[in-house]
PDB file of C-alpha atoms in Angstrom:
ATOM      1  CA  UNK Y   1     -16.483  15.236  24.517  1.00 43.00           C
ATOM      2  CA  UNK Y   2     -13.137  15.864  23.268  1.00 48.00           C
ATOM      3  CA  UNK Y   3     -12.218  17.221  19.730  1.00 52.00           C
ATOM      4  CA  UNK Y   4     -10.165  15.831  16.881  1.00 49.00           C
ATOM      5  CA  UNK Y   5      -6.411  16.512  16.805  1.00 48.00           C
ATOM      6  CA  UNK Y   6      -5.388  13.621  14.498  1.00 51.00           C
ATOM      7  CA  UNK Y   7      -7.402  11.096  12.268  1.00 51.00           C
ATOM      8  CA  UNK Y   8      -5.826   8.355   9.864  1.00 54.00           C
ATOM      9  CA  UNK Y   9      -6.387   4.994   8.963  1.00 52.00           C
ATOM     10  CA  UNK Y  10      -4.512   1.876   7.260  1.00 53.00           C
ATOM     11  CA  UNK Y  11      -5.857   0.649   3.544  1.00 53.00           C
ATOM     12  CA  UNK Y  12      -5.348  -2.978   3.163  1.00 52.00           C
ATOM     13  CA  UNK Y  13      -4.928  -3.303  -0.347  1.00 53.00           C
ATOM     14  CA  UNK Y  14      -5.404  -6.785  -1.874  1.00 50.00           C
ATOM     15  CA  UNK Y  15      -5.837  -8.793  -5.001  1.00 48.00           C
ATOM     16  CA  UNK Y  16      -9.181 -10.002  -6.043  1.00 48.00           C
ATOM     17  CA  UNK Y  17      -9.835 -12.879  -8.577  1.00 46.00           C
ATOM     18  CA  UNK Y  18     -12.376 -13.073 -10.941  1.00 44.00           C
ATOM     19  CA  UNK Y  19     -13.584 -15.471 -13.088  1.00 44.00           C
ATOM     20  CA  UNK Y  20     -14.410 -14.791 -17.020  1.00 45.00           C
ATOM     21  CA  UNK Y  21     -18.249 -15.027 -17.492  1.00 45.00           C
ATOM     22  CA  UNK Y  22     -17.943 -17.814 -20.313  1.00 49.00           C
ATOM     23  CA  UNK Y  23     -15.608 -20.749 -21.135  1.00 51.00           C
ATOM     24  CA  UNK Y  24     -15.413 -19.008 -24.833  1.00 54.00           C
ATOM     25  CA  UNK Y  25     -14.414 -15.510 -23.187  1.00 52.00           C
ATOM     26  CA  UNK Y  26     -10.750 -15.267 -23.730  1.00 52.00           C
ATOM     27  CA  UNK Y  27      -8.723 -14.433 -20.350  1.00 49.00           C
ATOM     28  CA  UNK Y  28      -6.986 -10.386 -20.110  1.00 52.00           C
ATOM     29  CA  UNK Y  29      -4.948  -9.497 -17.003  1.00 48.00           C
ATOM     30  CA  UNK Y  30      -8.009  -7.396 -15.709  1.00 47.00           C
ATOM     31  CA  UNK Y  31     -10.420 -10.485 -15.827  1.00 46.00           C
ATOM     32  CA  UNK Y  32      -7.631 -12.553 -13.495  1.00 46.00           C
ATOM     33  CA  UNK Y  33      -6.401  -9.819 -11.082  1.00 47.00           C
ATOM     34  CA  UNK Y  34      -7.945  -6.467  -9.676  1.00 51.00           C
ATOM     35  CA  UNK Y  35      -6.539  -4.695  -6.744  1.00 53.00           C
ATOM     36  CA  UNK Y  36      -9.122  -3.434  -4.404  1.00 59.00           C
ATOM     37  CA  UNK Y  37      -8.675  -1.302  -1.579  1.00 62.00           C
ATOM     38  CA  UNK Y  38     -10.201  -2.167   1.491  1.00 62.00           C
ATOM     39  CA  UNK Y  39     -10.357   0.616   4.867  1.00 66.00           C
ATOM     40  CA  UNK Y  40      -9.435  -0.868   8.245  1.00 65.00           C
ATOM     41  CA  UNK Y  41     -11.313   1.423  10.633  1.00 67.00           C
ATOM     42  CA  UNK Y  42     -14.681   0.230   8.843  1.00 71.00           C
ATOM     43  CA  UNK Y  43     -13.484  -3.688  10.464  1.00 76.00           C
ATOM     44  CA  UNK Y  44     -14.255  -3.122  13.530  1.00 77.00           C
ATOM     45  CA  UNK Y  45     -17.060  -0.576  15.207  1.00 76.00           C
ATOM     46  CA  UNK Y  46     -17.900  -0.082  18.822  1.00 77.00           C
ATOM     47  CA  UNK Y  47     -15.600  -3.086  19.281  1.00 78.00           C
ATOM     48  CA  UNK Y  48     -17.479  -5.542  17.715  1.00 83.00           C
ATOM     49  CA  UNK Y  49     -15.974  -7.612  14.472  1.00 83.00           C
ATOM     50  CA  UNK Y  50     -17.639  -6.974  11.119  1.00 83.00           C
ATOM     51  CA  UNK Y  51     -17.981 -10.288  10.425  1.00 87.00           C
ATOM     52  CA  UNK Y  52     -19.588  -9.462   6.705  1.00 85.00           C
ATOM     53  CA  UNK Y  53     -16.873  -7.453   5.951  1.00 82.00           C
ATOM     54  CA  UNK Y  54     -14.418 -10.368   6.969  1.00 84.00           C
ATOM     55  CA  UNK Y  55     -16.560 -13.004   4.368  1.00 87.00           C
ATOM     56  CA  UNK Y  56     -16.466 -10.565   2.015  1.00 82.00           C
ATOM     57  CA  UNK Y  57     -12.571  -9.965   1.924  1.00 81.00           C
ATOM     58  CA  UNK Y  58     -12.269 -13.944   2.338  1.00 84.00           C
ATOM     59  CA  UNK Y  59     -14.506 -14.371  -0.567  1.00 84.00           C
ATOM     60  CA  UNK Y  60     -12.621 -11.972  -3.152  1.00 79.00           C
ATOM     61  CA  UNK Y  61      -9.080 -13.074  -2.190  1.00 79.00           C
ATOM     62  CA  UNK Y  62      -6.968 -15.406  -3.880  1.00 79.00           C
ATOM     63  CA  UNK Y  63      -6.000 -16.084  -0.651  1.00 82.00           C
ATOM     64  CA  UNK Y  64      -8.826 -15.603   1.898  1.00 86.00           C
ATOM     65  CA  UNK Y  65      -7.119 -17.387   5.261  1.00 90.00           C
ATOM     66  CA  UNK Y  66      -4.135 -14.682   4.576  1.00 87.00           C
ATOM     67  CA  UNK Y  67      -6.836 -11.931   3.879  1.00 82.00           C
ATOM     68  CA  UNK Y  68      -8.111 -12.377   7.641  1.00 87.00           C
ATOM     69  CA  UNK Y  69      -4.464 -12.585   8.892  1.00 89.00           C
ATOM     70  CA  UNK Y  70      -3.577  -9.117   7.791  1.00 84.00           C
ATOM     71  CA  UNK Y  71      -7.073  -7.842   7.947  1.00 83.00           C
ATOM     72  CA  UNK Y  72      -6.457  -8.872  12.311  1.00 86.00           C
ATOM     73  CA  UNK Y  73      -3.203  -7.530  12.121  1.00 86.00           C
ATOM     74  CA  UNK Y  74      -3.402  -4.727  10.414  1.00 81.00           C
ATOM     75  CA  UNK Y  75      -6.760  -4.134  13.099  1.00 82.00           C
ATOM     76  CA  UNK Y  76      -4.158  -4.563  15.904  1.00 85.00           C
ATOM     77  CA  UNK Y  77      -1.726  -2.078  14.315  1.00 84.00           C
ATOM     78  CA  UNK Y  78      -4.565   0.399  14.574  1.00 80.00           C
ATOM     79  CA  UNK Y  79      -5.655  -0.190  17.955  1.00 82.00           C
ATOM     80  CA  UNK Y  80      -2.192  -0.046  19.490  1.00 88.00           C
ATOM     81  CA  UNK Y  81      -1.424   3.475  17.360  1.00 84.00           C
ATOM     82  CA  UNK Y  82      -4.773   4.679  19.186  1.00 81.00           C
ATOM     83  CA  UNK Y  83      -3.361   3.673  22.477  1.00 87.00           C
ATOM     84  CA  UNK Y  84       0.328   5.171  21.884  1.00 90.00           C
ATOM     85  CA  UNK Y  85      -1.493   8.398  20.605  1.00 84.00           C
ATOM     86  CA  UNK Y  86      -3.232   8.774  23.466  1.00 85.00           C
ATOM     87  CA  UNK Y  87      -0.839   8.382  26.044  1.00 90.00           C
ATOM     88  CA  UNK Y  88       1.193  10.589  24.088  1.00 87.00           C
ATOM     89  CA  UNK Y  89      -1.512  13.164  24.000  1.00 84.00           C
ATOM     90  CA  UNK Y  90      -2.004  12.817  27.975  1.00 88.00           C
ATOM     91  CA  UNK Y  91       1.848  13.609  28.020  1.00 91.00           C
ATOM     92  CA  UNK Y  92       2.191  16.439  25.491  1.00 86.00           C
ATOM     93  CA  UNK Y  93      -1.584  17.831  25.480  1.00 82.00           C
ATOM     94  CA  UNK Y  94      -1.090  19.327  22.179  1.00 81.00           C
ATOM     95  CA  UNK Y  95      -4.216  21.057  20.557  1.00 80.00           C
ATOM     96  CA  UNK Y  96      -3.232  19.988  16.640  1.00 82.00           C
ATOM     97  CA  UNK Y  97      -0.802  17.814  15.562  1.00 82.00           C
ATOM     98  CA  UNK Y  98      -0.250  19.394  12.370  1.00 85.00           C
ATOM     99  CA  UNK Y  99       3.336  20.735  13.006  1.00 86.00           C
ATOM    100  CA  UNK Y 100       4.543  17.616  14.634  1.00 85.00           C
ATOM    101  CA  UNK Y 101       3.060  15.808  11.210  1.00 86.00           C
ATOM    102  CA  UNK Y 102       4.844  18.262   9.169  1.00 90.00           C
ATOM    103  CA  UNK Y 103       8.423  17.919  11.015  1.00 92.00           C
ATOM    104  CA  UNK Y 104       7.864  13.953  10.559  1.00 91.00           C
ATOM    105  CA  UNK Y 105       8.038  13.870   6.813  1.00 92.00           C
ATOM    106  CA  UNK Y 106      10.059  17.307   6.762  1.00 95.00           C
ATOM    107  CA  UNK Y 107      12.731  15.136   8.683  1.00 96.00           C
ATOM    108  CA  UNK Y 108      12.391  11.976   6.779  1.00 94.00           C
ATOM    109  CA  UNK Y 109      12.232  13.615   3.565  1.00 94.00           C
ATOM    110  CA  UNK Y 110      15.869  15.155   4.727  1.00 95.00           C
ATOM    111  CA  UNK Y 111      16.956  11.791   5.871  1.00 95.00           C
ATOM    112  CA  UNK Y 112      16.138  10.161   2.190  1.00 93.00           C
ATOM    113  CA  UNK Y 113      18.062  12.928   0.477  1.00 93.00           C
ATOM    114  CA  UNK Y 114      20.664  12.267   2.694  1.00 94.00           C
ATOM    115  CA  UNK Y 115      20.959   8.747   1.738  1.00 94.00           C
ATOM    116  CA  UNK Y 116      20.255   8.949  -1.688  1.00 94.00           C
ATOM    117  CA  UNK Y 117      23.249  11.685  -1.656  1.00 93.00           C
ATOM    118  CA  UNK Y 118      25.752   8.661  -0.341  1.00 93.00           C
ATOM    119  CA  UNK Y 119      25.011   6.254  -3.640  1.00 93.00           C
ATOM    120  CA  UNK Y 120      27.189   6.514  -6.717  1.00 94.00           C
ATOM    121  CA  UNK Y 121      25.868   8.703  -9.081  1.00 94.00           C
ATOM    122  CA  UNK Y 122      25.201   7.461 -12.382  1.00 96.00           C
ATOM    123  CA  UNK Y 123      22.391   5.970 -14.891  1.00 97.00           C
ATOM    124  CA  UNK Y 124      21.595   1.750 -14.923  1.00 96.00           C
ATOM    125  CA  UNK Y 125      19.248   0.031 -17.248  1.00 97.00           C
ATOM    126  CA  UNK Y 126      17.568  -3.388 -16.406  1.00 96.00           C
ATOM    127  CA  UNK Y 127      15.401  -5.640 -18.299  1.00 96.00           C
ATOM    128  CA  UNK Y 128      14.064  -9.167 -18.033  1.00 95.00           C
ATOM    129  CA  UNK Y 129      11.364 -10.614 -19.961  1.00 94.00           C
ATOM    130  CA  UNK Y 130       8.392 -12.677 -18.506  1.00 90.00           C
ATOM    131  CA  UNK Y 131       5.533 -14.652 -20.144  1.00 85.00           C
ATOM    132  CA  UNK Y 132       2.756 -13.233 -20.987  1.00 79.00           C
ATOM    133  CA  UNK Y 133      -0.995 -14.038 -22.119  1.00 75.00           C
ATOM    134  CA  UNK Y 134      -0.248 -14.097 -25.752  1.00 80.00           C
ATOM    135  CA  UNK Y 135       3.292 -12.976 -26.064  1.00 86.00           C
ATOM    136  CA  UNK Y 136       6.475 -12.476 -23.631  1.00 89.00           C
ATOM    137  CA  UNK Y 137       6.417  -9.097 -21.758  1.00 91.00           C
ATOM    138  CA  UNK Y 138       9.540  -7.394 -21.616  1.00 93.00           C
ATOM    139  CA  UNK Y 139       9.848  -5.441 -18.292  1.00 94.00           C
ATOM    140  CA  UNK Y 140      12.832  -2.385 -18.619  1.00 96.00           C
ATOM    141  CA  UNK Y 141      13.571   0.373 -16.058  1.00 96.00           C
ATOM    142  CA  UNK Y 142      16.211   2.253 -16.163  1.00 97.00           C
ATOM    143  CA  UNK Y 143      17.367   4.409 -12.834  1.00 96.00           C
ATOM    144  CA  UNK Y 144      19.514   7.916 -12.664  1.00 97.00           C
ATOM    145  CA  UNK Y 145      20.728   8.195  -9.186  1.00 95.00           C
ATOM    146  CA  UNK Y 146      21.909  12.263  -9.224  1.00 92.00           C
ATOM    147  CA  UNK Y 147      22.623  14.212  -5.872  1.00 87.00           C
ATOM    148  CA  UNK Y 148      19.655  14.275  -4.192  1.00 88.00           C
ATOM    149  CA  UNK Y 149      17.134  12.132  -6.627  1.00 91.00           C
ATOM    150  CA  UNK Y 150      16.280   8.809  -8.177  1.00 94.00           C
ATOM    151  CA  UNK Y 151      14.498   8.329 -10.901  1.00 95.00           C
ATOM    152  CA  UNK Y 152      12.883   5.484 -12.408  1.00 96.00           C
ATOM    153  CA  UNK Y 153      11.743   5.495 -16.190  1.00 96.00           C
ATOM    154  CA  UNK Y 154       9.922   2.610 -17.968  1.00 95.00           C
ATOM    155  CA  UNK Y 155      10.570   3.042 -21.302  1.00 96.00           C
ATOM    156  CA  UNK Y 156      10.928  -0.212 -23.239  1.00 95.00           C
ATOM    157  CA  UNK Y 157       8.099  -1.784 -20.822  1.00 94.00           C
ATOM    158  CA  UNK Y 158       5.385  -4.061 -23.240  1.00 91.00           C
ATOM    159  CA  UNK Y 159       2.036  -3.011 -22.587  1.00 85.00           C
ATOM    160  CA  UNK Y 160      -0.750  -4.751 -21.366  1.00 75.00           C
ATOM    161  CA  UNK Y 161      -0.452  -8.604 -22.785  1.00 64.00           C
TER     162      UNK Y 161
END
């Protein structure tokens, strides 16, 4: 048996719907949307489909036919990165992959400064407002592009409606 050099996994994160107990409960943006979180690599074991797991996606998605869509693709994703990996590992057999991981983001991490460094330099505020439950929510960001960083601050935003 061989030993671990690499493990990861994809997250399909989703929205789920639910559905206030009573007509007389009044509605809050938790009650309509939740994001769940939802690990690939538990889909599918020794091959086989977890067909529970695929009901129970279906049945806490506002959009279950689309839930199974990315749940399969996201499963094929996976299956094909296996594959790659392991041919790569037959090529290169490299006992930890660690350092390769490392130089990865090192490299795009360098690559995003690099662009970032290429935009204008300078400070722009946004805002648009949108409904809300009881009142209009005013969304506001404001982004300072300097050298070699952007930065996003929300002042302004409305809370929770």
């Amino acid at each position: 048996m061989g030993r671990i050099v690499c493990a990861g996994t994809h997250y399909l994160i989703y929205d789920a719907v639910y559905v206030p107990a009573t007509a007389d409960t009044p509605l809050t943006a938790a009650d309509i949307l939740t994001r769940r979180e939802l690990q690939i690599a538990l889909l599918i074991a020794e091959g086989k489909l977890d067909e529970t797991l695929i009901t129970l996606a279906r049945g806490n998605s506002r959009y279950p036919a689309e839930m199974e869509g990315d749940l399969m693709s996201l499963a094929a994703c996976n299956a094909i990165g296996v594959g790659r990996l392991r041919e790569m590992l037959r090529e290169f057999p490299l006992g930890n992959l660690t350092p390769l991981c490392d130089q990865i983001v090192s490299r795009s991490r360098e690559a995003a400064i690099a662009a970032i460094a290429g935009l204008p330099a300078g400070t722009t505020t946004a805002e648009m407002v949108i409904d809300g439950y009881d009142k209009p929510v005013a969304l506001v960001a404001t982004t300072t592009i300097s050298s070699d960083l952007i930065q996003v601050d929300f002042t302004g935003t409305s809370g929770l409606s």
